[in-house]
Every structure is written in C-alpha cells, then in structure tokens.
Amino acid sequence: MAFRLLVAEKGGVRRFLLKDGGNLVGSLGDCDVRLTHPSVSRRHAIIWVDGDGARVDDLGSRNGTWIGGERIAKGRLSPDQPVLFGTVEVQLEEVSDGDIEPAVLFAGEEATPDIGQGGSRSGTTIATGLSDAFAFTALPGLAGRLAAGAGPDEMAQRTGEALFSTLPCLDVVVVAANGDEPEGTLFTAAREDPVTKDASPVTASDGGYKVTARFPSARMAAAYRPLVSASVSLIAAAKRKQGGPRTEPARVGSPPPLPAPPTVSPRVREVYESAARVALGDISVLILGESGTGKEVLARYLHGASAVSDGPFLCLNCAALPRDLLESELFGVERGVATGVDARPGKFELADHGTLFLDEIGDMALETQSRILRVLQSGEVFRLGGREVRSVRIRIIAATNRDIATMVAEGTFRSDLYHRIAGWVVHLPPLRERVEDIPNLAAFFLTREAERAGITVRGISRRALDALVAYSWPGNIRELETEMARAVLFLQDGELLDSVRLAATVLEASAGGDMEGTLAHVLEQAERVAILRALAATSGVTEAAQKLGISRATLYRRMKALGVSH
C-alpha cells in the first residue's frame, strides 16, 4: 500500500505520490510536495512514510501545521482526517501498488518506453505491448510465409504492413535497388494526419532492401529500432532463399492503413484484410454487429479502399428518422410537394459515383425497403413529388445490430432487398471478444481526449488496465471511448490514469461485480480474464501455462474454446 496527498485546487484535485522516507512540504521549487500559497512556508513540514503509515513533523513554519483543529509539532496522518499546512487543506489517500505501477506508459518527456531485458515485459508498457503485438501476432505469420517460399517482394509488402499496423509509427516505406538502379518502392503507408514535428526516422538495410519507419519521438525510435532491423532481415532472407537476381517487383497499390489505433486482434485483422479485397469489386456489403463495434469505421475503410474513394461517402441512420422524413432524406423532394418546401436532392443523388452507408437498415419500414430495392435494381431515383428520373451509380454499404436473417424468415425484412445488399456479409465481434485490443484503444482515446483538454497524461496504471480488461463493455468501443473522455475530466497534467478515476461500473467488473448469468457463464468469464492476465504478464504461452498451473496443451485448448488469441 502506498500514500498520496490530495490537494484541492481550482479546477480539480492535485495528487502528490509520497515516497518511502521523508517528503518535504513547502513552497520552494525543490520540495517533494510544492504548495505555492502565501500561508505555506518555504520549508513547511516533512511527511514520513514507512511500513506503519504516515506521520508529519512541522519544521517551525510561520502559520503552522494543523490536525483536527489543533496546531501540532508532530502527528500521525490518517485518510479520514484533513491536514492544514497554513490554510491549505490536504487529505491523505491510501492507494494500492497496482495504481502507482504503470501498465501503459505514453511517450513523452517523462515516460520512456521500456522493452525490458531480452524483449520481455517490464511491467506492461505501451512499448512492450506493441512490441509483443509484432512478435506474437505478426512475426509468426511472416515466418510462415517465408517458410512457404514467399519471394522478397511479397515479404517486403507483408513486413511493411506488419510494422505499420502493430507499431506507433507515422509512416513506413520499403524500397529495393539493384546496384546503381534507382530505388523501387515495394510498400508505403502513412497515417492520415501524421504529426511530423520532431519525427525520428529509423532506417535499416540488408541485401539490397531498405526499410524506413518514422516515429513521433527519438525515444520511441530507439525502442523500436530492433524490430525495424529484424523486418529488413526477413526480406533479405527471402531473397537469399529464392536465389538469383531480384526480379522487378509488381507495382501494386496498397490498401489504406488500418484505422487508428491498428487492431492486434486476429479476427478483426482478418475482417479488414478481406475488406481490402472486397472493396476492389462493386458488390454491396452488409456489416453485422452490436452497436458501438465500429461498423461505420469499417464502412469508411471499404470506401477508402475502393475505386470510388475520390467520390462522396454519405451516412444515414435509418433508425433515427420516421418513415416520411427518412424517404425525403433518401430520395429527395421536388419544389411544391408541400407548402414552403424547396427542391432538394436526396442521399442517393448526393452519393452518385460514391458510397452510401445505410446504418441500422433493419429498422426500416417495409414500404421504404420496397422503394430502395427499386432504386438498386434500376439505378434510377425519383424525388418525392417528382416525375423526372435521375440516374445514379452508387455502392451501398448497409449495417444493422439486428438478427436480420430471422427478420427475413419472419417477413419483417424483404428477402429480395436482403440479397441485393448482402453481396458480402461480415460480422464485427464485440469488444469483449477482442480484449487484446483494449490497451491500445484505451491509450488512443485517452491521449486524444487529454490533448483536447490541454493536458498530458503519463499513462494507465496496472490496476486500471486490469479493470478495463475485466469489464465486458456492453456499449463496445463507443463506451470505452466515452469512459476515457469522462476519466480525463478528473485528471491533472502529468498524472497516471488510476482505477480511482474509473467509473464504478468498470471497477465492479475487476472485483467480480460484472459477472452475471449462469454459473457456467460466470466461470467462463473468470477463466477468460485469468488467461488474458497470465498472457499479458508473461512472454508466451508456455510461461503463461506455468503461471496458471496447467499444461501448454490445456491452455491452447481453453484459449480456443474461449476465443482468446495471442
């Protein structure tokens, strides 16, 4: 157990972590607890922390140290009794070791990524978490492709994509050259809005191939340099294995980068890999999944990877409007269809030569479904109240959180429309089934919201991350995003997000309060959390099995049954 000192200030609460031994309190800049207030002396008091708790010694301050309304020279501190240094009131707070030990450290002046000894976890920092994502998720697949005889150009493209999708780099470029020949680009990818100030490149070369990755800071570049070097070695190994001179690579366009932060879930990565292929055709797409799982994000990715990526991308939530308004939004209206109504185009016209995303299409009335079907069949649209036909060429991407197959069977959704929109049907898993993405998602949303609030967050504590992983997130990614935005409001500049600042519902999950339902469901949840924690705390499945006290084969079998990937 550790202790913090809470100081109420305008706009929030400031927390000072007390170290073992003496902690100087005063107004000078070198004080451990600096209280810049006229009533606080330059060296006001010392707070002593040891195994028995905390006590305070006044250093002959001008305005005194007060406990329980009594001025004291020495006294013990307790969390239930405020202390006054002069007129500044502070409160002692007990805090668990898990809330002062960082599990995720953000890059910055006071947070250096630490990849530990031999690449193993030292705590679980953002550096090791993403390094492990490369080592345990991407590297086995790359090694498999190399063993299967993949050529150097294929390895260059696969390795570049692995670096870009698992590491926090701004961009990645893989090039090759034969002697004096000009360099040919084999792979390139960049974030949509990269931060280029102070960007630090890492370049590694081997066998005529060169990989360059730029990172937001020099410290991050140093942390990930070994992985960049290893990646170019894989490409060179493919060339040596193939033998002979390197043939000129096929210049193929790369799909857009995965949405930030890139997923490390094999299931979700498989979805996006398939989406990149489907986007090249012109078939309609139906995305299934619970609310908040990222259906619109996938739709935007499909549009960005398609041949109409330069065209418009329009969204319409079919559940947000009554039937009449929905149809006017879809098909548009002619002037005079009602008093005071001017002519305006609908979404079908506006999305011409682009993509129209119809969210929650399962909530649409049968009559509207019929009109949409006619537009999809004919490629023509009539505005409400109009007689002029307008030709449209669009791609439809639809989404729903309903069981649409059951709706078709029951007659509440037209089967002919279903077959029109279901050229490719894909299911996005809920966040509780892709727990491995929670650390990166939480870090991404937390840093983004902190930037909006004008503060810097140091990272996420181990206990807070345990709680985030244990919670089932019924609202999925959208709920996690909202929770990080709420938590930022209670953080001060430079603080670590600890469990104290998390919502009560999230905290209850880590204590078992989130486990409801049958005994089998409760046991399954507990087993899943235990396996995920063991995998996060060790360097591989073998070590995790030892930690859990089971065989490696048993652990693999339970991971498969519970949908846990590593």
Coordinates of C-alpha atoms in Angstrom, one line a residue:
M1 CA 0.0 0.0 0.0
A2 CA 1.2 3.5 -0.9
F3 CA 0.0 7.0 0.0
R4 CA -0.8 10.1 -1.9
L5 CA -1.5 13.6 -0.7
L6 CA -4.7 15.2 -2.2
V7 CA -4.7 19.0 -2.6
A8 CA -8.0 20.7 -3.7
E9 CA -7.2 23.4 -6.3
K10 CA -9.3 25.5 -8.6
G11 CA -10.4 23.3 -11.4
G12 CA -9.7 19.9 -9.8
V13 CA -7.6 17.9 -7.3
R14 CA -3.9 17.6 -7.4
R15 CA -2.3 14.4 -6.2
F16 CA 1.3 14.0 -4.9
L17 CA 2.7 10.5 -4.6
L18 CA 4.6 10.1 -1.3
K19 CA 7.8 8.1 -1.4
D20 CA 9.1 5.9 1.4
G21 CA 11.0 8.1 3.8
G22 CA 10.9 11.8 4.0
N23 CA 8.7 14.1 1.8
L24 CA 9.4 17.8 2.1
V25 CA 6.4 20.0 2.0
G26 CA 6.8 23.7 1.2
S27 CA 6.6 26.5 -1.4
L28 CA 10.1 26.1 -2.8
G29 CA 10.6 24.5 -6.2
D30 CA 12.7 21.6 -4.8
C31 CA 10.0 20.5 -2.4
D32 CA 8.5 17.0 -2.9
V33 CA 5.1 18.5 -2.2
R34 CA 5.1 22.0 -3.5
L35 CA 2.2 24.2 -2.3
T36 CA 2.5 27.7 -3.8
H37 CA 0.4 29.6 -1.3
P38 CA 1.2 32.6 0.9
S39 CA 0.3 30.8 4.1
V40 CA 2.8 27.9 3.3
S41 CA 6.4 28.4 4.4
R42 CA 9.3 27.7 2.0
R43 CA 10.1 24.5 4.0
H44 CA 7.0 23.9 6.0
A45 CA 7.0 20.3 7.1
I46 CA 8.2 16.8 6.4
I47 CA 5.9 13.8 5.9
W48 CA 7.5 10.5 6.8
V49 CA 6.2 7.3 5.2
D50 CA 7.1 3.8 6.4
G51 CA 5.6 0.4 6.9
D52 CA 3.5 1.7 9.8
G53 CA 1.8 4.5 7.8
A54 CA 2.5 8.3 7.6
R55 CA 3.4 11.0 10.1
V56 CA 4.2 14.6 9.8
D57 CA 6.8 16.9 11.5
D58 CA 6.3 20.6 11.4
L59 CA 9.6 22.5 10.6
G60 CA 8.8 25.6 12.6
S61 CA 6.5 27.0 9.9
R62 CA 5.1 30.5 10.3
N63 CA 1.5 29.5 10.0
G64 CA 1.7 26.1 11.5
T65 CA 0.6 22.5 10.7
W66 CA -2.9 21.6 11.9
I67 CA -4.7 18.3 12.5
G68 CA -8.2 18.2 13.9
G69 CA -8.2 21.9 14.6
E70 CA -5.1 21.7 16.8
R71 CA -1.6 23.0 15.9
I72 CA 0.9 20.3 16.2
A73 CA 4.7 19.8 16.1
K74 CA 4.4 16.1 15.3
G75 CA 1.5 13.9 14.5
R76 CA 0.2 10.8 12.6
L77 CA -1.8 11.2 9.4
S78 CA -4.9 9.2 8.5
P79 CA -7.1 9.2 5.4
D80 CA -10.2 10.3 7.4
Q81 CA -8.7 13.4 8.9
P82 CA -7.8 16.5 6.9
V83 CA -4.5 18.4 7.5
L84 CA -3.8 22.1 7.1
F85 CA -0.4 23.4 6.0
G86 CA -1.1 27.1 6.9
T87 CA -4.5 27.5 5.3
V88 CA -4.1 24.9 2.6
E89 CA -6.1 21.8 3.3
V90 CA -4.8 18.4 2.2
Q91 CA -6.0 14.9 2.6
L92 CA -4.0 11.6 2.9
E93 CA -5.1 8.9 0.4
E94 CA -4.2 5.2 0.5
V95 CA -3.6 3.8 -2.9
S96 CA -2.8 0.3 -4.0
D97 CA 0.5 -0.6 -5.5
G98 CA -1.3 -1.5 -8.7
D99 CA -2.5 2.1 -9.1
I100 CA 1.0 3.6 -8.9
E101 CA 2.7 1.0 -11.1
P102 CA 2.2 1.9 -14.8
A103 CA 0.9 -0.8 -17.2
V104 CA 0.9 1.6 -20.2
L105 CA 3.3 4.5 -20.5
F106 CA 2.8 7.1 -23.1
A107 CA 5.8 8.5 -25.0
G108 CA 6.9 11.9 -23.7
E109 CA 9.5 13.8 -21.7
E110 CA 9.0 11.7 -18.6
A111 CA 7.8 8.4 -20.0
T112 CA 10.4 6.4 -21.8
P113 CA 9.2 3.2 -23.5
D114 CA 11.0 0.3 -21.7
I115 CA 11.2 -3.0 -23.6
G116 CA 12.9 -4.7 -20.7
Q117 CA 15.5 -7.4 -20.7
G118 CA 15.6 -9.6 -23.8
G119 CA 12.4 -8.1 -25.0
S120 CA 10.3 -9.4 -22.1
R121 CA 7.8 -7.2 -20.3
S122 CA 8.9 -4.9 -17.6
G123 CA 5.5 -4.1 -16.3
T124 CA 3.5 -3.8 -19.4
T125 CA 4.3 -0.6 -21.2
I126 CA 2.9 0.7 -24.4
A127 CA 6.3 -0.2 -25.9
T128 CA 6.2 -3.8 -24.8
G129 CA 2.5 -4.2 -25.6
L130 CA 3.0 -3.1 -29.2
S131 CA 6.4 -5.0 -29.5
D132 CA 4.5 -8.1 -28.4
A133 CA 1.8 -7.4 -30.9
F134 CA 4.6 -7.5 -33.6
A135 CA 6.4 -10.5 -32.1
F136 CA 3.4 -12.7 -31.2
T137 CA 0.8 -11.6 -33.8
A138 CA 2.7 -10.6 -36.9
L139 CA 6.0 -12.4 -36.7
P140 CA 4.7 -16.0 -36.7
G141 CA 2.7 -15.2 -39.9
L142 CA 5.8 -13.6 -41.6
A143 CA 7.9 -16.6 -40.6
G144 CA 5.2 -18.9 -42.0
R145 CA 5.2 -17.1 -45.3
L146 CA 9.0 -17.2 -45.5
A147 CA 9.0 -20.9 -44.9
A148 CA 6.3 -21.4 -47.5
G149 CA 8.6 -19.8 -50.1
A150 CA 7.3 -16.3 -50.3
G151 CA 9.5 -14.1 -52.5
P152 CA 11.3 -11.0 -51.3
D153 CA 8.8 -8.6 -52.8
E154 CA 5.9 -10.3 -51.1
M155 CA 7.8 -10.4 -47.9
A156 CA 8.6 -6.7 -48.3
Q157 CA 4.9 -5.8 -48.6
R158 CA 3.8 -8.1 -45.8
T159 CA 6.6 -6.9 -43.4
G160 CA 5.9 -3.3 -44.1
E161 CA 2.2 -3.8 -43.4
A162 CA 3.0 -5.6 -40.1
L163 CA 5.3 -2.8 -38.9
F164 CA 2.7 -0.2 -39.8
S165 CA -0.2 -2.0 -38.2
T166 CA 1.5 -3.0 -34.9
L167 CA 3.9 -0.2 -34.1
P168 CA 3.1 3.5 -33.4
C169 CA 5.0 4.8 -36.4
L170 CA 4.0 7.8 -38.5
D171 CA 4.8 6.1 -41.8
V172 CA 6.7 3.1 -43.3
V173 CA 8.5 2.8 -46.6
V174 CA 10.1 -0.3 -48.0
V175 CA 12.3 0.1 -51.1
A176 CA 14.7 -2.1 -53.1
A177 CA 17.5 -1.3 -55.5
N178 CA 19.9 -3.4 -57.7
G179 CA 23.3 -1.7 -57.6
D180 CA 23.1 1.6 -59.4
E181 CA 19.5 1.1 -60.4
P182 CA 17.0 3.6 -58.9
E183 CA 15.1 2.6 -55.8
G184 CA 11.7 1.0 -56.4
T185 CA 9.0 1.3 -53.7
L186 CA 7.6 -2.0 -52.6
F187 CA 5.4 -0.8 -49.8
T188 CA 4.4 2.6 -48.4
A189 CA 1.8 3.6 -45.8
A190 CA 1.2 6.7 -43.7
R191 CA -1.2 7.9 -41.1
E192 CA -3.9 10.2 -42.4
D193 CA -2.8 13.2 -40.3
P194 CA 0.7 12.4 -39.1
V195 CA 2.5 14.6 -36.6
T196 CA 5.7 15.5 -38.3
K197 CA 7.3 17.8 -35.8
D198 CA 10.3 16.1 -34.1
A199 CA 9.6 12.9 -36.1
S200 CA 12.5 10.5 -35.8
P201 CA 13.3 8.1 -38.6
V202 CA 14.7 4.6 -38.2
T203 CA 16.4 3.1 -41.3
A204 CA 17.7 -0.5 -41.7
S205 CA 19.2 -2.0 -44.8
D206 CA 20.1 -5.6 -45.8
G207 CA 20.5 -7.5 -49.1
G208 CA 19.6 -4.5 -51.3
Y209 CA 16.4 -3.7 -49.4
K210 CA 15.8 -0.7 -47.1
V211 CA 13.1 -0.1 -44.5
T212 CA 12.4 3.3 -43.1
A213 CA 9.9 4.0 -40.3
R214 CA 9.4 7.3 -38.7
F215 CA 8.3 7.6 -35.1
P216 CA 6.9 10.6 -33.1
S217 CA 10.0 10.9 -30.8
A218 CA 13.6 9.8 -30.7
R219 CA 13.0 7.6 -27.6
M220 CA 10.3 5.7 -29.4
A221 CA 12.5 5.3 -32.4
A222 CA 15.3 3.9 -30.2
A223 CA 12.8 1.4 -28.6
Y224 CA 11.6 0.0 -31.9
R225 CA 14.8 0.1 -33.8
P226 CA 15.5 -3.7 -33.3
L227 CA 12.1 -4.6 -34.8
V228 CA 12.8 -2.5 -37.9
S229 CA 16.2 -4.1 -38.3
A230 CA 14.6 -7.6 -37.9
S231 CA 12.0 -6.8 -40.5
V232 CA 14.5 -6.0 -43.2
S233 CA 16.4 -9.2 -42.3
L234 CA 13.3 -11.2 -43.1
I235 CA 13.1 -9.6 -46.6
A236 CA 16.8 -10.3 -47.2
A237 CA 16.3 -13.9 -46.1
A238 CA 13.6 -14.3 -48.6
K239 CA 15.9 -13.0 -51.4
R240 CA 18.7 -15.4 -50.3
K241 CA 16.3 -18.3 -50.1
Q242 CA 15.0 -17.6 -53.6
G243 CA 18.4 -17.1 -55.1
G244 CA 19.4 -15.4 -58.3
P245 CA 18.9 -11.7 -59.1
R246 CA 15.9 -9.9 -57.8
T247 CA 13.2 -9.5 -60.4
E248 CA 11.4 -6.2 -60.8
P249 CA 8.6 -6.1 -58.3
A250 CA 5.0 -5.6 -59.4
R251 CA 3.9 -2.1 -58.6
V252 CA 0.6 -2.7 -56.9
G253 CA -1.4 -0.1 -54.9
S254 CA -1.6 -0.7 -51.2
P255 CA -4.9 -0.6 -49.3
P256 CA -5.4 2.3 -46.9
P257 CA -3.9 1.9 -43.4
L258 CA -6.0 0.3 -40.8
P259 CA -8.0 2.7 -38.7
A260 CA -6.0 4.1 -35.7
P261 CA -5.1 2.5 -33.5
P262 CA -4.4 -0.6 -35.6
T263 CA -6.1 -3.7 -34.2
V264 CA -4.0 -6.6 -32.9
S265 CA -7.0 -9.0 -32.9
P266 CA -6.5 -11.7 -35.5
R267 CA -10.3 -11.8 -36.0
V268 CA -10.6 -8.1 -36.8
R269 CA -7.4 -8.1 -38.9
E270 CA -8.9 -10.9 -41.0
V271 CA -12.1 -8.8 -41.5
Y272 CA -10.0 -5.8 -42.7
E273 CA -7.8 -8.0 -44.9
S274 CA -11.0 -9.4 -46.6
A275 CA -12.5 -5.9 -46.8
A276 CA -9.4 -4.6 -48.7
R277 CA -10.2 -7.3 -51.4
V278 CA -13.9 -6.8 -51.4
A279 CA -13.5 -3.1 -51.8
L280 CA -11.9 -3.6 -55.3
G281 CA -15.2 -5.0 -56.6
D282 CA -18.6 -3.3 -56.7
I283 CA -20.7 -5.7 -54.7
S284 CA -22.8 -4.4 -51.8
V285 CA -21.7 -5.1 -48.3
L286 CA -23.8 -5.9 -45.1
I287 CA -22.0 -5.3 -41.8
L288 CA -23.5 -7.1 -38.8
G289 CA -22.6 -6.4 -35.2
E290 CA -23.6 -4.8 -31.9
S291 CA -23.9 -1.1 -31.5
G292 CA -20.5 0.6 -31.0
T293 CA -18.4 -2.1 -32.6
G294 CA -17.1 0.1 -35.4
K295 CA -19.4 -0.6 -38.3
E296 CA -19.1 2.9 -39.7
V297 CA -15.3 2.8 -39.3
L298 CA -15.2 -0.4 -41.4
A299 CA -17.6 1.2 -44.0
R300 CA -15.3 4.2 -44.4
Y301 CA -12.3 1.8 -44.8
L302 CA -14.2 0.0 -47.6
H303 CA -14.9 3.3 -49.3
G304 CA -11.3 4.4 -49.0
A305 CA -10.0 1.1 -50.5
S306 CA -12.5 1.2 -53.4
A307 CA -12.3 2.6 -56.9
V308 CA -14.7 5.4 -55.9
S309 CA -12.6 6.6 -53.0
D310 CA -12.4 10.0 -54.6
G311 CA -16.2 10.2 -54.7
P312 CA -18.5 11.1 -51.8
F313 CA -19.1 9.0 -48.7
L314 CA -22.5 9.7 -47.1
C315 CA -24.1 8.2 -44.0
L316 CA -27.7 7.9 -43.0
N317 CA -29.0 6.3 -39.8
C318 CA -32.3 4.6 -40.8
A319 CA -33.4 4.3 -37.2
A320 CA -33.1 8.0 -36.4
L321 CA -35.9 9.3 -38.6
P322 CA -39.6 8.5 -39.0
R323 CA -40.6 7.0 -42.4
D324 CA -41.6 10.2 -44.2
L325 CA -38.5 12.1 -43.2
L326 CA -36.3 9.1 -44.0
E327 CA -37.7 8.8 -47.5
S328 CA -37.2 12.5 -48.2
E329 CA -33.6 12.2 -47.0
L330 CA -33.0 9.2 -49.2
F331 CA -34.8 10.2 -52.4
G332 CA -35.0 14.0 -52.1
V333 CA -38.1 16.2 -52.8
E334 CA -39.4 18.4 -55.5
R335 CA -40.4 22.0 -55.1
G336 CA -44.0 22.4 -54.0
V337 CA -44.5 18.8 -52.7
A338 CA -45.7 20.6 -49.6
T339 CA -46.2 24.3 -48.6
G340 CA -42.9 26.1 -48.3
V341 CA -40.8 23.2 -49.4
D342 CA -38.0 23.8 -51.9
A343 CA -36.5 21.2 -54.2
R344 CA -33.5 19.3 -52.8
P345 CA -31.7 16.1 -53.7
G346 CA -31.6 13.1 -51.5
K347 CA -28.7 10.9 -50.4
F348 CA -28.9 8.7 -53.4
E349 CA -28.3 11.6 -55.7
L350 CA -25.7 13.2 -53.5
A351 CA -23.7 9.9 -53.2
D352 CA -23.6 9.4 -57.0
H353 CA -20.3 7.8 -58.0
G354 CA -19.5 7.3 -54.4
T355 CA -20.7 5.2 -51.4
L356 CA -23.9 5.4 -49.4
F357 CA -23.8 3.9 -45.9
L358 CA -27.2 2.9 -44.6
D359 CA -26.8 2.3 -40.8
E360 CA -29.4 0.4 -38.9
I361 CA -31.1 -0.7 -42.1
G362 CA -33.0 -3.4 -40.1
D363 CA -35.2 -0.6 -38.6
M364 CA -36.5 0.5 -41.9
A365 CA -40.3 0.1 -42.8
L366 CA -41.2 -2.4 -45.4
E367 CA -42.6 0.3 -47.7
T368 CA -39.3 2.2 -47.7
Q369 CA -37.4 -1.1 -48.3
S370 CA -39.5 -1.6 -51.4
R371 CA -38.6 1.8 -52.8
I372 CA -34.9 1.3 -52.1
L373 CA -35.0 -2.0 -53.8
R374 CA -36.4 -0.4 -57.0
V375 CA -33.6 2.2 -57.0
L376 CA -30.9 -0.6 -56.6
Q377 CA -32.5 -2.6 -59.4
S378 CA -32.9 0.2 -61.9
G379 CA -30.2 2.6 -60.9
E380 CA -32.8 5.4 -61.1
V381 CA -34.4 7.6 -58.5
F382 CA -37.5 9.8 -58.4
R383 CA -37.7 12.6 -55.9
L384 CA -40.8 12.7 -53.7
G385 CA -43.5 14.5 -55.7
G386 CA -41.4 14.5 -58.9
R387 CA -41.7 12.9 -62.3
E388 CA -38.2 13.3 -63.6
V389 CA -36.0 10.2 -63.4
R390 CA -32.4 10.7 -62.3
S391 CA -29.7 8.1 -62.9
V392 CA -27.4 7.2 -60.0
R393 CA -24.4 4.9 -59.7
I394 CA -23.5 4.2 -56.1
R395 CA -22.2 1.5 -53.9
I396 CA -24.4 0.5 -50.9
I397 CA -22.9 -0.5 -47.6
A398 CA -25.6 -1.4 -45.0
A399 CA -25.3 -2.2 -41.3
T400 CA -27.5 -3.5 -38.6
N401 CA -27.3 -4.7 -35.0
R402 CA -30.4 -6.8 -35.5
D403 CA -30.7 -10.5 -36.4
I404 CA -31.6 -9.8 -40.0
A405 CA -31.7 -13.5 -41.1
T406 CA -34.5 -14.0 -38.6
M407 CA -36.3 -10.9 -39.8
V408 CA -36.2 -12.2 -43.3
A409 CA -37.6 -15.5 -42.2
E410 CA -40.4 -13.7 -40.3
G411 CA -41.2 -11.4 -43.2
T412 CA -40.2 -8.1 -41.4
F413 CA -37.4 -7.6 -43.9
R414 CA -37.7 -8.1 -47.6
S415 CA -35.7 -11.2 -48.8
D416 CA -35.1 -9.6 -52.2
L417 CA -33.6 -6.5 -50.7
Y418 CA -31.5 -8.6 -48.3
H419 CA -30.0 -10.4 -51.3
R420 CA -29.3 -7.1 -53.0
I421 CA -27.4 -5.7 -50.1
A422 CA -25.7 -8.9 -48.9
G423 CA -23.1 -9.4 -51.5
W424 CA -20.5 -9.7 -48.7
V425 CA -21.8 -10.3 -45.2
V426 CA -19.3 -9.6 -42.4
H427 CA -19.7 -9.7 -38.6
L428 CA -17.7 -7.4 -36.4
P429 CA -17.0 -9.0 -33.0
P430 CA -17.9 -7.1 -29.8
L431 CA -15.1 -5.7 -27.7
R432 CA -15.5 -8.4 -25.0
E433 CA -14.4 -10.9 -27.7
R434 CA -11.3 -8.8 -28.8
V435 CA -9.9 -8.0 -25.3
E436 CA -6.4 -7.8 -26.7
D437 CA -7.3 -4.5 -28.4
I438 CA -8.4 -2.8 -25.1
P439 CA -5.0 -1.5 -24.0
N440 CA -4.3 0.2 -27.4
L441 CA -7.8 1.5 -27.8
A442 CA -7.8 2.9 -24.2
A443 CA -4.4 4.6 -24.7
F444 CA -5.5 6.0 -28.1
F445 CA -8.7 7.5 -26.7
L446 CA -7.1 8.7 -23.5
T447 CA -4.3 10.6 -25.2
R448 CA -6.7 12.1 -27.8
E449 CA -9.1 13.3 -25.1
A450 CA -6.2 14.6 -23.0
E451 CA -4.9 16.6 -25.9
R452 CA -8.3 18.1 -26.4
A453 CA -8.4 19.0 -22.7
G454 CA -5.0 20.6 -23.0
I455 CA -3.2 18.3 -20.6
T456 CA -0.6 15.5 -20.8
V457 CA -1.5 12.1 -19.3
R458 CA 1.5 9.9 -18.3
G459 CA -0.1 6.5 -18.9
I460 CA -2.5 4.0 -17.4
S461 CA -1.9 2.1 -14.1
R462 CA -1.8 -1.6 -13.8
R463 CA -4.9 -1.8 -11.7
A464 CA -6.8 0.5 -14.0
L465 CA -5.8 -1.6 -17.0
D466 CA -6.9 -4.8 -15.2
A467 CA -10.3 -3.2 -14.6
L468 CA -10.6 -2.1 -18.2
V469 CA -9.8 -5.6 -19.4
A470 CA -12.1 -7.3 -17.0
Y471 CA -15.2 -5.2 -17.8
S472 CA -17.5 -6.6 -20.5
W473 CA -18.2 -3.3 -22.3
P474 CA -21.8 -3.7 -23.4
G475 CA -21.5 -0.5 -25.3
N476 CA -18.4 -1.8 -27.0
I477 CA -15.7 0.6 -28.4
R478 CA -18.1 3.6 -28.2
E479 CA -18.5 3.0 -24.4
L480 CA -14.7 2.7 -24.0
E481 CA -14.2 6.0 -25.9
T482 CA -16.8 7.7 -23.7
E483 CA -15.2 6.3 -20.5
M484 CA -11.8 7.7 -21.5
A485 CA -13.3 11.1 -22.3
R486 CA -15.0 11.1 -18.8
A487 CA -11.9 10.0 -17.0
V488 CA -9.8 12.8 -18.5
L489 CA -12.0 15.3 -16.8
F490 CA -10.7 14.1 -13.4
L491 CA -7.0 14.0 -14.3
Q492 CA -4.4 16.7 -13.8
D493 CA -1.5 17.4 -16.1
G494 CA 1.2 14.7 -15.9
E495 CA -0.9 12.2 -13.9
L496 CA -1.3 8.4 -14.4
L497 CA -4.9 7.2 -15.0
D498 CA -5.6 5.0 -12.0
S499 CA -8.6 3.0 -11.0
V500 CA -9.8 5.8 -8.7
R501 CA -10.8 7.8 -11.8
L502 CA -12.7 5.0 -13.5
A503 CA -16.5 4.7 -13.4
A504 CA -17.9 2.5 -10.6
T505 CA -19.4 0.0 -13.1
V506 CA -16.0 -0.6 -14.6
L507 CA -14.4 -1.1 -11.2
E508 CA -17.0 -3.6 -10.1
A509 CA -16.0 -5.8 -13.0
S510 CA -12.5 -6.3 -11.7
A511 CA -13.9 -7.2 -8.3
G512 CA -16.3 -9.7 -9.9
G513 CA -19.4 -7.5 -9.8
D514 CA -19.8 -7.6 -13.5
M515 CA -20.3 -11.4 -13.6
E516 CA -24.0 -12.2 -14.1
G517 CA -25.9 -15.1 -15.5
T518 CA -25.5 -18.9 -15.2
L519 CA -22.7 -20.4 -13.1
A520 CA -21.1 -21.7 -16.4
H521 CA -21.1 -18.1 -17.8
V522 CA -19.5 -16.7 -14.6
L523 CA -16.8 -19.4 -14.5
E524 CA -16.1 -18.8 -18.2
Q525 CA -15.7 -15.1 -17.7
A526 CA -13.4 -15.6 -14.7
E527 CA -11.3 -18.2 -16.7
R528 CA -11.0 -15.9 -19.7
V529 CA -9.8 -12.9 -17.5
A530 CA -7.3 -15.2 -15.7
I531 CA -5.9 -16.4 -19.1
L532 CA -5.6 -12.9 -20.5
R533 CA -3.8 -11.6 -17.4
A534 CA -1.4 -14.5 -17.5
L535 CA -0.6 -13.9 -21.2
A536 CA -0.2 -10.2 -20.6
A537 CA 2.2 -10.8 -17.7
T538 CA 4.5 -13.4 -19.4
S539 CA 6.4 -13.7 -22.6
G540 CA 4.5 -16.5 -24.2
V541 CA 2.0 -19.4 -23.9
T542 CA 4.5 -21.7 -22.2
E543 CA 5.2 -19.3 -19.4
A544 CA 1.6 -18.4 -19.1
A545 CA 0.7 -22.1 -18.7
Q546 CA 3.3 -22.4 -16.0
K547 CA 1.9 -19.4 -14.2
L548 CA -1.6 -20.8 -14.4
G549 CA -0.5 -24.2 -13.2
I550 CA -1.8 -26.1 -16.3
S551 CA -0.2 -27.8 -19.3
R552 CA 0.6 -25.9 -22.5
A553 CA -1.8 -28.1 -24.5
T554 CA -4.6 -27.4 -22.0
L555 CA -4.0 -23.7 -22.2
Y556 CA -4.2 -23.8 -26.0
R557 CA -7.4 -25.8 -25.8
R558 CA -9.0 -23.4 -23.4
M559 CA -7.9 -20.4 -25.4
K560 CA -9.5 -21.8 -28.5
A561 CA -12.7 -22.6 -26.6
L562 CA -12.9 -19.1 -25.1
G563 CA -11.9 -17.2 -28.2
V564 CA -8.7 -15.9 -26.7
S565 CA -5.9 -15.2 -29.2
H566 CA -2.3 -14.4 -28.6

